[in-house]
mmCIF file of C-alpha atoms in Angstrom:
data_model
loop_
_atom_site.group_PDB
_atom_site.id
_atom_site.type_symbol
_atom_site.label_atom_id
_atom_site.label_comp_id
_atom_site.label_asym_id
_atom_site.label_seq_id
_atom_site.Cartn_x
_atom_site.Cartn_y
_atom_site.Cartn_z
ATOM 1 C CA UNK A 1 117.691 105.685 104.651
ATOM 2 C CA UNK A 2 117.623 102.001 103.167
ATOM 3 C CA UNK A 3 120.416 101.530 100.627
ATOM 4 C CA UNK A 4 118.647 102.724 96.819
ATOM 5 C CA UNK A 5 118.023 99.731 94.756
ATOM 6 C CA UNK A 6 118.928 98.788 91.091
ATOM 7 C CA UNK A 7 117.372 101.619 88.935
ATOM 8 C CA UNK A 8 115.727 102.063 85.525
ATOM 9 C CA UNK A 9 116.069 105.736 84.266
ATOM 10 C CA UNK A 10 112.716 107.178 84.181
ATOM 11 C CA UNK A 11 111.359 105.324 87.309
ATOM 12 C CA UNK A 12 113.674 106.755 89.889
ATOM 13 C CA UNK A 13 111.457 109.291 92.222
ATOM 14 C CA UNK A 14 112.985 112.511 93.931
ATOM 15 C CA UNK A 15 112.378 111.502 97.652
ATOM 16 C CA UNK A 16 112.869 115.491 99.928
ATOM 17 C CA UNK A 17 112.758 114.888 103.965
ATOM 18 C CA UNK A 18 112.585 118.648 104.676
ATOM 19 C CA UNK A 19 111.634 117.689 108.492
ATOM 20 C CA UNK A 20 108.908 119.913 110.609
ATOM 21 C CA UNK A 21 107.202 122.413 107.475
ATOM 22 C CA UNK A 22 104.477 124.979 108.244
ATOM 23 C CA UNK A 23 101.458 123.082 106.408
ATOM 24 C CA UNK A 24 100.884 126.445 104.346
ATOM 25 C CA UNK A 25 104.482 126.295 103.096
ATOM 26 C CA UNK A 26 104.132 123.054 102.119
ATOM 27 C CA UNK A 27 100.255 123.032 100.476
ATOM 28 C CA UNK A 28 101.725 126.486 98.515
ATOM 29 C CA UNK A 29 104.948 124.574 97.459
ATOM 30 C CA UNK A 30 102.954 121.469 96.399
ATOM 31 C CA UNK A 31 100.545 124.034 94.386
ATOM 32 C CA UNK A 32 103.774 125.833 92.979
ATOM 33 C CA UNK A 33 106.047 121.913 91.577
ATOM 34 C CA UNK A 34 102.832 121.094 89.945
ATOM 35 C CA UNK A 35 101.630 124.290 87.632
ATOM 36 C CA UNK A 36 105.525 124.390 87.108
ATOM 37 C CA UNK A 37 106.430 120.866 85.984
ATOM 38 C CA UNK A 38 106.820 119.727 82.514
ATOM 39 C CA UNK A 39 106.300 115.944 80.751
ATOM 40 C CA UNK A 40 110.176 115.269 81.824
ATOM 41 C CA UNK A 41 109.654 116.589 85.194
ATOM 42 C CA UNK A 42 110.295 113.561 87.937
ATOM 43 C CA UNK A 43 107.986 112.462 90.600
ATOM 44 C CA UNK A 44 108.610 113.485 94.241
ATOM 45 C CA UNK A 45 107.700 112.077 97.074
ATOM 46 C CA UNK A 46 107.784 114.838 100.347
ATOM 47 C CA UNK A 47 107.980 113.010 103.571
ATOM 48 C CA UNK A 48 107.520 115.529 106.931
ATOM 49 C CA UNK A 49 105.645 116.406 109.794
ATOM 50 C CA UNK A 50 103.577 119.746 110.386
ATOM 51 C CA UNK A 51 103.119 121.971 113.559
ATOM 52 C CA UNK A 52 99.747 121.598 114.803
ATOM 53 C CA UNK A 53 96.907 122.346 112.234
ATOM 54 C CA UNK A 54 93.816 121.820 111.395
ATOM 55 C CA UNK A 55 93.051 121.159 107.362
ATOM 56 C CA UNK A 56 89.796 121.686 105.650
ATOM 57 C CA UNK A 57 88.881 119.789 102.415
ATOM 58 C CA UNK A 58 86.872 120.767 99.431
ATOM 59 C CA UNK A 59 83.555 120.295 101.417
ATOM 60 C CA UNK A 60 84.512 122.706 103.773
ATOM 61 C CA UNK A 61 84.909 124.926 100.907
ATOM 62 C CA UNK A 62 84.032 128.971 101.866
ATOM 63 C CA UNK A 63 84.183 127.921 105.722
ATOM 64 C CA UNK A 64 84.540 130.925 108.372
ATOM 65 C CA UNK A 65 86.960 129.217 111.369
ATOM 66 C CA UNK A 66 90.153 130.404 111.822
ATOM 67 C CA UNK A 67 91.329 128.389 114.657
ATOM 68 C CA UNK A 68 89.904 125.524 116.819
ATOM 69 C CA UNK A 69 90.959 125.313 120.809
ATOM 70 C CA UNK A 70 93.892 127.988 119.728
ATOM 71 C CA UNK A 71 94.810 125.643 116.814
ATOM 72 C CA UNK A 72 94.534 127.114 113.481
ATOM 73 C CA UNK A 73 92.887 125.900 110.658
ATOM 74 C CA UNK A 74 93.315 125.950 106.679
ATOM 75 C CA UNK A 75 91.529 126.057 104.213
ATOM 76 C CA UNK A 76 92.838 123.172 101.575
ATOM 77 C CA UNK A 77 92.267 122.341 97.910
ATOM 78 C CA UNK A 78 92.675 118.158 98.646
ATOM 79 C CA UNK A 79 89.045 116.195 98.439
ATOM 80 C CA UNK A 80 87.454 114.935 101.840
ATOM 81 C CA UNK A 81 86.596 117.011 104.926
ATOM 82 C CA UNK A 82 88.198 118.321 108.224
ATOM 83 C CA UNK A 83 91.298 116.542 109.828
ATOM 84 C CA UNK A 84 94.139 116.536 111.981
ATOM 85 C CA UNK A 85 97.968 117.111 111.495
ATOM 86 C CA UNK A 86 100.787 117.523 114.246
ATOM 87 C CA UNK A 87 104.009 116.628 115.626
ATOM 88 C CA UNK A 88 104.265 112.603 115.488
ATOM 89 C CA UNK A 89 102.548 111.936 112.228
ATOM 90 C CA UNK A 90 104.431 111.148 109.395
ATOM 91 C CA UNK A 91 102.853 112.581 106.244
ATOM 92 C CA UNK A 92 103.921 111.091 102.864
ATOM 93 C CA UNK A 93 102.842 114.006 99.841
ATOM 94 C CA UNK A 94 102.649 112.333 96.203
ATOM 95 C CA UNK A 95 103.672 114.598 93.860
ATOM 96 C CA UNK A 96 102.960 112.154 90.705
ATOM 97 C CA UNK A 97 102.310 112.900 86.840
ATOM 98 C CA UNK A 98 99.175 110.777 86.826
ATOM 99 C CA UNK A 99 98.994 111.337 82.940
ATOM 100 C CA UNK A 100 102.312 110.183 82.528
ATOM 101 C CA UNK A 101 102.170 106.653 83.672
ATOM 102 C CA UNK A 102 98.312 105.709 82.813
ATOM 103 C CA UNK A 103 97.255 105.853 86.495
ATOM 104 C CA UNK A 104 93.858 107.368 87.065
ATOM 105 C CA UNK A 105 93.304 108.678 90.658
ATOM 106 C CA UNK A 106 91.328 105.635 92.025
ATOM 107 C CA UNK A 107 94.750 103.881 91.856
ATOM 108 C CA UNK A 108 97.267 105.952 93.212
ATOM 109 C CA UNK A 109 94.690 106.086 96.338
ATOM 110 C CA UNK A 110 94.487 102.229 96.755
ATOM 111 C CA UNK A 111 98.434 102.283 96.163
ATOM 112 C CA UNK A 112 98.698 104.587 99.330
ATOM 113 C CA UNK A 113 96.673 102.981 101.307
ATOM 114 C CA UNK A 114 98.292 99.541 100.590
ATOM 115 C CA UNK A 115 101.401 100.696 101.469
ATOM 116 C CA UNK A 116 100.379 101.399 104.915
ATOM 117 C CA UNK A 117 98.661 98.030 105.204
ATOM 118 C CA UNK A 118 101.660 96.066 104.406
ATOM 119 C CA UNK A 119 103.478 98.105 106.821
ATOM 120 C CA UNK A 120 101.468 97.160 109.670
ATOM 121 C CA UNK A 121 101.048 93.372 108.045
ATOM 122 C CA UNK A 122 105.191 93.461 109.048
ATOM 123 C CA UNK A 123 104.140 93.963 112.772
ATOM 124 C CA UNK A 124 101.380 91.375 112.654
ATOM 125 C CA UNK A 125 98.843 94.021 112.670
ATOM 126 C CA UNK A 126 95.789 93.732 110.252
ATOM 127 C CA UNK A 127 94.643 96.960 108.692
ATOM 128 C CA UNK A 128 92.043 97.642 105.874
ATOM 129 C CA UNK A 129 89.980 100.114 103.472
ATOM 130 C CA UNK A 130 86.740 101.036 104.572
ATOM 131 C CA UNK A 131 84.249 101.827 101.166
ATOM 132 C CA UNK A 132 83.092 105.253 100.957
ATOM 133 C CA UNK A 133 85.841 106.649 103.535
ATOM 134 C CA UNK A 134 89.459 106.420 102.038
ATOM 135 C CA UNK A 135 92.254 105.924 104.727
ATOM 136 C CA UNK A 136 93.651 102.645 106.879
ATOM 137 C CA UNK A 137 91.355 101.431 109.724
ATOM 138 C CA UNK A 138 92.782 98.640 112.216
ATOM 139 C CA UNK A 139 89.521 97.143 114.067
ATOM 140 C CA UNK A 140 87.504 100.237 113.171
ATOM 141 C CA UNK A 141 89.884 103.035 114.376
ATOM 142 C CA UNK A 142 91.828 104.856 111.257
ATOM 143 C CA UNK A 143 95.108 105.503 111.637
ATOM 144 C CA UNK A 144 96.368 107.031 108.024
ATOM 145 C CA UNK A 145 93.719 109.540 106.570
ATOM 146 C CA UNK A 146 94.127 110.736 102.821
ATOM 147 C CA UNK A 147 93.431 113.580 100.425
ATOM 148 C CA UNK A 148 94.293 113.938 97.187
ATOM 149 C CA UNK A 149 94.100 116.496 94.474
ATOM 150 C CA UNK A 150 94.748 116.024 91.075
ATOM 151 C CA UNK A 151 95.954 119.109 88.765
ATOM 152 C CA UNK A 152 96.916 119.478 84.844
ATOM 153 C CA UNK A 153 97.220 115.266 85.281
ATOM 154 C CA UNK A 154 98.945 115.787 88.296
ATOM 155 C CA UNK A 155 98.429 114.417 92.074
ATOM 156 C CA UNK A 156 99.515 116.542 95.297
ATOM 157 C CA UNK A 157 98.850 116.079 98.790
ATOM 158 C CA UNK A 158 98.397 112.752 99.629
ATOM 159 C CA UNK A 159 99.002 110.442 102.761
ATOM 160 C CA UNK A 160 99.358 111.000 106.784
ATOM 161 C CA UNK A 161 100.378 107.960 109.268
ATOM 162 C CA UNK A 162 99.741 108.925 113.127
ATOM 163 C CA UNK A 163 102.798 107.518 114.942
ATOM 164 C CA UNK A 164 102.608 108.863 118.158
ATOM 165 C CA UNK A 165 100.945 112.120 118.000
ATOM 166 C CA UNK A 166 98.645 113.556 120.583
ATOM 167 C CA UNK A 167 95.309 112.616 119.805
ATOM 168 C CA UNK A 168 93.139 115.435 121.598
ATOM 169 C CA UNK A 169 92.707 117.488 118.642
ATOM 170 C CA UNK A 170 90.803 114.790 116.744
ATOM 171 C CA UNK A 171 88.529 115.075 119.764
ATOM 172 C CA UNK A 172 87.320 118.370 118.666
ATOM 173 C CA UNK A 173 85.900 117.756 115.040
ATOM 174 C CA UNK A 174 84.114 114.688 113.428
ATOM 175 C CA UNK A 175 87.642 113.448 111.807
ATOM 176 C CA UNK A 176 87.314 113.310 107.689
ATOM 177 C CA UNK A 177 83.620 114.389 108.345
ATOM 178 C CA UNK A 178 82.760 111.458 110.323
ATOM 179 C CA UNK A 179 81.073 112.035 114.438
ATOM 180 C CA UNK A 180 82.791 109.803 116.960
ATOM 181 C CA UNK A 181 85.451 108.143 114.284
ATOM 182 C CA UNK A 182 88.261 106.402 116.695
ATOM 183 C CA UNK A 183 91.758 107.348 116.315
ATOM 184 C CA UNK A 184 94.468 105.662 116.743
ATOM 185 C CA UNK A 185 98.537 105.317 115.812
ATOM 186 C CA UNK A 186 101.510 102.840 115.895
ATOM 187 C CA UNK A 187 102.346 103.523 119.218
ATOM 188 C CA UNK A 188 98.606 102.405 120.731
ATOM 189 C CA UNK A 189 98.907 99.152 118.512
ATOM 190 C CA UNK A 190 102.724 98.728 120.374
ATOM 191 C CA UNK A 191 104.972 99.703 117.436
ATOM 192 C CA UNK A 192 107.211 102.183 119.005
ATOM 193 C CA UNK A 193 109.090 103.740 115.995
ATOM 194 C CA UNK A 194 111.318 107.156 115.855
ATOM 195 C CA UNK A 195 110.467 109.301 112.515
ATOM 196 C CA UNK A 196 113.095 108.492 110.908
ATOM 197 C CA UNK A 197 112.777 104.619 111.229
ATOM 198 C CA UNK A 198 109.088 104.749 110.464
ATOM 199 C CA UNK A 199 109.822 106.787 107.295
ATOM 200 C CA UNK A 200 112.670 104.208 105.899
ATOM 201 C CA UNK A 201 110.043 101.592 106.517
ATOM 202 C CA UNK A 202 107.451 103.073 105.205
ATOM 203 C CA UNK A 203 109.016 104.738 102.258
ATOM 204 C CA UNK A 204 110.283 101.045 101.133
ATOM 205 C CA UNK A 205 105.891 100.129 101.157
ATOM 206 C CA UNK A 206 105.562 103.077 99.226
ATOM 207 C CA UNK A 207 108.141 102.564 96.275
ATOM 208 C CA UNK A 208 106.948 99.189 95.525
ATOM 209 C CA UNK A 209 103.151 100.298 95.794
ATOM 210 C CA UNK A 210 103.872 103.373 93.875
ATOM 211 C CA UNK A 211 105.817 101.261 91.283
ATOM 212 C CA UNK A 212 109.030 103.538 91.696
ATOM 213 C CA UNK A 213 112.453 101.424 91.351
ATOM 214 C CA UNK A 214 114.890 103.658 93.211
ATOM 215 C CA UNK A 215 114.753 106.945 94.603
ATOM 216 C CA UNK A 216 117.597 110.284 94.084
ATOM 217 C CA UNK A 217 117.957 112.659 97.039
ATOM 218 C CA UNK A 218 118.866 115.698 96.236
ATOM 219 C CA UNK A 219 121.911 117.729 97.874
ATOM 220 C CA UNK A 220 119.249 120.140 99.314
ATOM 221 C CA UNK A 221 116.142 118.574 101.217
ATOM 222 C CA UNK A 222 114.342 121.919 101.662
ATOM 223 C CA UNK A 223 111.094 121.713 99.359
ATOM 224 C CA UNK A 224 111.649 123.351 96.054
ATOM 225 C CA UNK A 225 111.835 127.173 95.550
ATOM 226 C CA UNK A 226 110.693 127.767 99.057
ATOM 227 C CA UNK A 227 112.268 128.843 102.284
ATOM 228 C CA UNK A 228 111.191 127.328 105.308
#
C-alpha cells in the first residue's frame, strides 16, 4: 500500500482489499452497507477480483440465461448492459454518500473514469471517454467498463480495469451492449503489473479523483457483515 497521506477528519475513506469475492457476495454486501448506512457513515472503497461471471445490467432486466459457455451469469441492479468479470481484472466498487458531498452521479462517473486515464497517462498511454458509452477506450478498444447505481443518495458498484485477464469471454456477448466492441488490458498495451501493484497505483488516481485525502484500513479486510 502507498504510505496514507496528511488527513482531514471527514475525508478519510475506508479502503477493504478482501481479494478473490464471489460477485453475488459482493453485489449482496454492496446492497446490504448502503440501506444500512447513516449521514456519519464513511465512504468505502472495495478493491477485488471475481471468479468468472457474467453481469447483466438494468436493460437486461427479467432476462432468462443462467450461464454462458459454462460461465454463469447475474442478474445486477448497476445501469448499462451485459459484461465481463474474471481473474486479472481489478474492480474498484464506490461505495459513496452522493448526497453528502453535493456530487450528482454524472460526476462520480467522470471521476472514475479519469482516474484510469491518468493511470495509463503515467505509462505514456493515451486513453479517453467515448459519449454515450461510459468506460476508458485506448485507440477504440475499452479497457475499464462501469456501472453504477445510486440508492437513498448513495452510489455502489462502480469501476473494473482488465489487467491481464483472459479475454475469450468478451467474445461471447456484445460487451456493455455493443457487437464487435474490442477489448483490451494493461498487459496488451505492455504494462505488466501484479494486483497488488496495479491497485496501489491505481487507488492513489482514485483518491485524488474521488477527492478523498487519506484512506483507514480496517483490522479486518473481509467486506462488512459477510463471510466469504
Amino acid at each position: 500500500m502507498p504510505p496514507v497521506p496528511d488527513t482531514t477528519p471527514g475525508d478519510e475513506v475506508v479502503l477493504r482489499w478482501p481479494g478473490r469475492v464471489d460477485y453475488s457476495t459482493a453485489f449482496r454486501g454492496m446492497q446490504d452497507f448502503t440501506d444500512a448506512r447513516t449521514p456519519e457513515t464513511p465512504d468505502e472503497i472495495w478493491l477485488l477480483e471475481h471468479p468468472p461471471v457474467f453481469t447483466m445490467g438494468l436493460k437486461g432486466r427479467g432476462g432468462a440465461r443462467t450461464h454462458i459457455h459454462g460461465i454463469p451469469v447475474v442478474y445486477s441492479d448497476r445501469g448499462g448492459d451485459m459484461t465481463y468479470h474474471g481473474p486479472g481484472q481489478l474492480v474498484a466498487y464506490i461505495l459513496m454518500d452522493l448526497r453528502r458531498r453535493g456530487w450528482g452521479a454524472k460526476r462520480l462517473v467522470n471521476a472514475m473514469e479519469q482516474s484510469v486515464i491518468n493511470l495509463l497517462a503515467a505509462s505514456q498511454i493515451q486513453a479517453a471517454r467515448r459519449a454515450g458509452a461510459p468506460g476508458v477506450y485506448v485507440a477504440g478498444a475499452k479497457i475499464a467498463s462501469l456501472g453504477l447505481r445510486v440508492r437513498r443518495g448513495a452510489s455502489y458498484h462502480g469501476i473494473a480495469l482488465n489487467l491481464g485477464l483472459d479475454l475469450t469471454p468478451f467474445s461471447y456477448i456484445d460487451p456493455c451492449g455493443y457487437p464487435a466492441q474490442p477489448v483490451t488490458r494493461l498487459i496488451d498495451l505492455g504494462i505488466r503489473r501484479d494486483m497488488a501493484l496495479a491497485g496501489q497505483d491505481w487507488l492513489e488516481q482514485l483518491l485524488s479523483e474521488l477527492g478523498y485525502t487519506g484512506f483507514i484500513t480496517p483490522s479486518e479486510s473481509r467486506l462488512p457483515g459477510l463471510v466469504e
